[in-house]
PDB file of C-alpha atoms in Angstrom:
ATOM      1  CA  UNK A   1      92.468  -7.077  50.630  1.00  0.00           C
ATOM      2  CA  UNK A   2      94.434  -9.247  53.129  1.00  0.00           C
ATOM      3  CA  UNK A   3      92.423 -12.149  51.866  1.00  0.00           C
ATOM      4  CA  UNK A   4      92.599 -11.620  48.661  1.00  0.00           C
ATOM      5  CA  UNK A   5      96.685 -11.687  49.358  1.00  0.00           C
ATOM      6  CA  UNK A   6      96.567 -14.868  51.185  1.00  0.00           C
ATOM      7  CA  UNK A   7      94.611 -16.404  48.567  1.00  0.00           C
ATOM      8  CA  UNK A   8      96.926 -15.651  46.089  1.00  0.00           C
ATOM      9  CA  UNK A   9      99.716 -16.556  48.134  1.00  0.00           C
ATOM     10  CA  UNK A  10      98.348 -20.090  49.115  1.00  0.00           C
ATOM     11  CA  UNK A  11      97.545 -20.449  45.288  1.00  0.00           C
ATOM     12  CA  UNK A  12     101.087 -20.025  44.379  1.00  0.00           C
ATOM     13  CA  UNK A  13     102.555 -22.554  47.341  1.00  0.00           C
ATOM     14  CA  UNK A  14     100.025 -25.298  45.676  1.00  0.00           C
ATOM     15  CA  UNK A  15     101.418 -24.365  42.298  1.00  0.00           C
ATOM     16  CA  UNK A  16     104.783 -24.931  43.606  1.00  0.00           C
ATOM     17  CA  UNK A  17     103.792 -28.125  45.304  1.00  0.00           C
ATOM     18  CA  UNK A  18     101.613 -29.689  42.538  1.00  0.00           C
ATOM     19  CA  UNK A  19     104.803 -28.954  40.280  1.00  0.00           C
ATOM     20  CA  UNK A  20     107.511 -30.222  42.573  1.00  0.00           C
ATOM     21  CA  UNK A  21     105.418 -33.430  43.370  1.00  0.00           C
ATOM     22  CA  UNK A  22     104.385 -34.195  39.626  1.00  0.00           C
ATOM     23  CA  UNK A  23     108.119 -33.705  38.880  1.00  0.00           C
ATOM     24  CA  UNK A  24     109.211 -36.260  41.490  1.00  0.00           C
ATOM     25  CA  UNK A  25     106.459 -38.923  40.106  1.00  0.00           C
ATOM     26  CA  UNK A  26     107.686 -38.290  36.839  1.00  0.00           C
ATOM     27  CA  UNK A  27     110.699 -39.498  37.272  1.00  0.00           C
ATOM     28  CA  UNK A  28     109.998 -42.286  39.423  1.00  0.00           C
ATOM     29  CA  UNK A  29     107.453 -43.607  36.888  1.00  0.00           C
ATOM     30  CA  UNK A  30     109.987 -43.132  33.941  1.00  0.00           C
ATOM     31  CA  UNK A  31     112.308 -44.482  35.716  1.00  0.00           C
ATOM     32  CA  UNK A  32     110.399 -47.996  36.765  1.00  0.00           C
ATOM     33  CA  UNK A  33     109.775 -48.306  33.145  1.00  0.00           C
ATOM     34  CA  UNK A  34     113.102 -48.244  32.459  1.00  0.00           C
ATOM     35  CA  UNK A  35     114.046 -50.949  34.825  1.00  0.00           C
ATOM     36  CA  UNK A  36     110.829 -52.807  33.200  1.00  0.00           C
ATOM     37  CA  UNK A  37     111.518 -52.608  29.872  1.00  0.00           C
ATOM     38  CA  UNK A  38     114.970 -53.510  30.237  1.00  0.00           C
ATOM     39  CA  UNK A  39     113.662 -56.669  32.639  1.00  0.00           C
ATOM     40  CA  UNK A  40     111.349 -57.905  30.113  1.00  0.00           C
ATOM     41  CA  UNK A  41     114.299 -57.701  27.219  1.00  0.00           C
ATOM     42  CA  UNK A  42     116.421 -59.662  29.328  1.00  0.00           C
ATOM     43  CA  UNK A  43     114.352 -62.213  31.152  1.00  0.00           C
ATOM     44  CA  UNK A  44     110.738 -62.302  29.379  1.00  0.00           C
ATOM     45  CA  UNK A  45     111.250 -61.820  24.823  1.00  0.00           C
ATOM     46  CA  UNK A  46     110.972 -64.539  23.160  1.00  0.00           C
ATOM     47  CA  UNK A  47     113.856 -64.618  19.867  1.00  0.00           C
ATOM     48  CA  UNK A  48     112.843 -61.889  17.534  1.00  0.00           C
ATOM     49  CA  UNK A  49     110.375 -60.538  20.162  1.00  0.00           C
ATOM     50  CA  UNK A  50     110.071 -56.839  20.758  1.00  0.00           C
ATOM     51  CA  UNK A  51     109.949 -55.425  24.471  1.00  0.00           C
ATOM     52  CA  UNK A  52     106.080 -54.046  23.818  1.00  0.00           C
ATOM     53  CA  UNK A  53     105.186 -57.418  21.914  1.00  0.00           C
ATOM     54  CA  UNK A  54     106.366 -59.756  24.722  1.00  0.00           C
ATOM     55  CA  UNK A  55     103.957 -57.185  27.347  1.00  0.00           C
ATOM     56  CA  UNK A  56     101.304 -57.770  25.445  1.00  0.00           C
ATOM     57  CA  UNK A  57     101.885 -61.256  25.659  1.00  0.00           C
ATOM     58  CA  UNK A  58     102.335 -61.971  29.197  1.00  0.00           C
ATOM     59  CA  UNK A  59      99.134 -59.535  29.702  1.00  0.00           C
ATOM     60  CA  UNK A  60      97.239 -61.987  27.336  1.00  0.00           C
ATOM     61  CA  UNK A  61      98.765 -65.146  29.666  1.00  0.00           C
ATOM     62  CA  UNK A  62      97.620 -63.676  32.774  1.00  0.00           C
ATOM     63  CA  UNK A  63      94.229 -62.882  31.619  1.00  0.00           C
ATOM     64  CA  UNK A  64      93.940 -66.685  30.655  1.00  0.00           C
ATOM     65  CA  UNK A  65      95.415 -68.060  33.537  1.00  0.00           C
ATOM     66  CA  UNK A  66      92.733 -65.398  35.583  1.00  0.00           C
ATOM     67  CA  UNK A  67      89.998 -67.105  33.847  1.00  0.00           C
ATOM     68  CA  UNK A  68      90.663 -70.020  34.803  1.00  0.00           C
ATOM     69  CA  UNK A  69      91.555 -70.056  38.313  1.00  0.00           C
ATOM     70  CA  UNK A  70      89.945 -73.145  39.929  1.00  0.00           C
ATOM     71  CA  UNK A  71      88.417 -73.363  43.429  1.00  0.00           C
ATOM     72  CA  UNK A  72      88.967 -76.802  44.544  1.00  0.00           C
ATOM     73  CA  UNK A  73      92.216 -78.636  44.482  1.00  0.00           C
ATOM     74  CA  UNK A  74      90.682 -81.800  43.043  1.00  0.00           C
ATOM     75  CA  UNK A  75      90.434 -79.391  39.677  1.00  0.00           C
ATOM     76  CA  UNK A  76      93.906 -77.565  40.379  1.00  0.00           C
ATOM     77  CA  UNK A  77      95.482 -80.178  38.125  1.00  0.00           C
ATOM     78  CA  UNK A  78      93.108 -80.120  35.129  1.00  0.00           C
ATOM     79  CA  UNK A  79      92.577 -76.119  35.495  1.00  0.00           C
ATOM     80  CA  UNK A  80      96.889 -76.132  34.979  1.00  0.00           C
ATOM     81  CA  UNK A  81      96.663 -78.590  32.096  1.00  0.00           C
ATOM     82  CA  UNK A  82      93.630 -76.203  30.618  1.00  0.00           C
ATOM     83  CA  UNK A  83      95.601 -73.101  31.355  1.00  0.00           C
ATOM     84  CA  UNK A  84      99.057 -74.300  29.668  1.00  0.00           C
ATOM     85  CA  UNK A  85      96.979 -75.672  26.487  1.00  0.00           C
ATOM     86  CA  UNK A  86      95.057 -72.313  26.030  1.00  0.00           C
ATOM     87  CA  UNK A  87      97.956 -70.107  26.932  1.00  0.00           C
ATOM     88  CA  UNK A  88     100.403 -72.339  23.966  1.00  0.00           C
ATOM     89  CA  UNK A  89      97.141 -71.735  21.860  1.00  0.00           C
ATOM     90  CA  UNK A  90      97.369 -67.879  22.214  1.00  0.00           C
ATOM     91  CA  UNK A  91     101.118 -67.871  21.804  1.00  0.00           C
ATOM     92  CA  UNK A  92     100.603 -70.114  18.578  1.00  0.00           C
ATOM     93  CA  UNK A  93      97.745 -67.415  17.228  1.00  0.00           C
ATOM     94  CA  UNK A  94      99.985 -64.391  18.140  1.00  0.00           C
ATOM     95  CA  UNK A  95     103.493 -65.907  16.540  1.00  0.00           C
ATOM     96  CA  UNK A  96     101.073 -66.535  13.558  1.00  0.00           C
ATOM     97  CA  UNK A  97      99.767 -62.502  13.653  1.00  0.00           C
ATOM     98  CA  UNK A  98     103.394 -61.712  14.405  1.00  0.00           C
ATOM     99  CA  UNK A  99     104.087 -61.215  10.643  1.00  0.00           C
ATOM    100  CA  UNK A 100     100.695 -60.021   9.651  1.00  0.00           C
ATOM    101  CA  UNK A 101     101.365 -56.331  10.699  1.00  0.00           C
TER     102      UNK A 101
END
């Protein structure tokens, strides 16, 4: 019987704990999103850009700049020249979606 007390006991201090700590990441995490989303509407959208559009762009820039990192630093120049010319291509094919949805 004294287990089965301390048992339920322990179970209702995680409970509280869980709770308390889920609370506090909660907020944090809403919070950095505000101070994201309002970062990327001042610094990052490009004129008639929404907040989630201009994400998804700079996620699709990063991924093509990841692709082509180069190794050597003979290449560094042409990999950037590759990298700007593919990135304005993706920009050009998403302003051209833009209107499509």
């Amino acid at each position: 019987m004294a287990k089965s007390k301390l048992v339920k006991a322990n179970k209702k201090v995680e409970e509280k704990v869980v709770g308390a700590y889920k609370a506090v990441e909660n907020g944090v995490v809403g919070a950095y999103k505000k101070i994201e989303d309002k970062f990327v509407d001042s610094f990052l959208t490009k004129e008639g850009e929404t907040v989630e559009d201009a994400k998804e762009r700079i996620a699709t820039e990063q991924k093509v700049r990841g692709e082509s990192a180069p190794t050597d630093s003979k290449s560094i120049g042409a990999a950037s020249l590759e990298t700007s010319r593919r990135i304005a291509e993706v920009s050009l094919e998403a302003s051209r979606n833009a209107g499509k949805k």
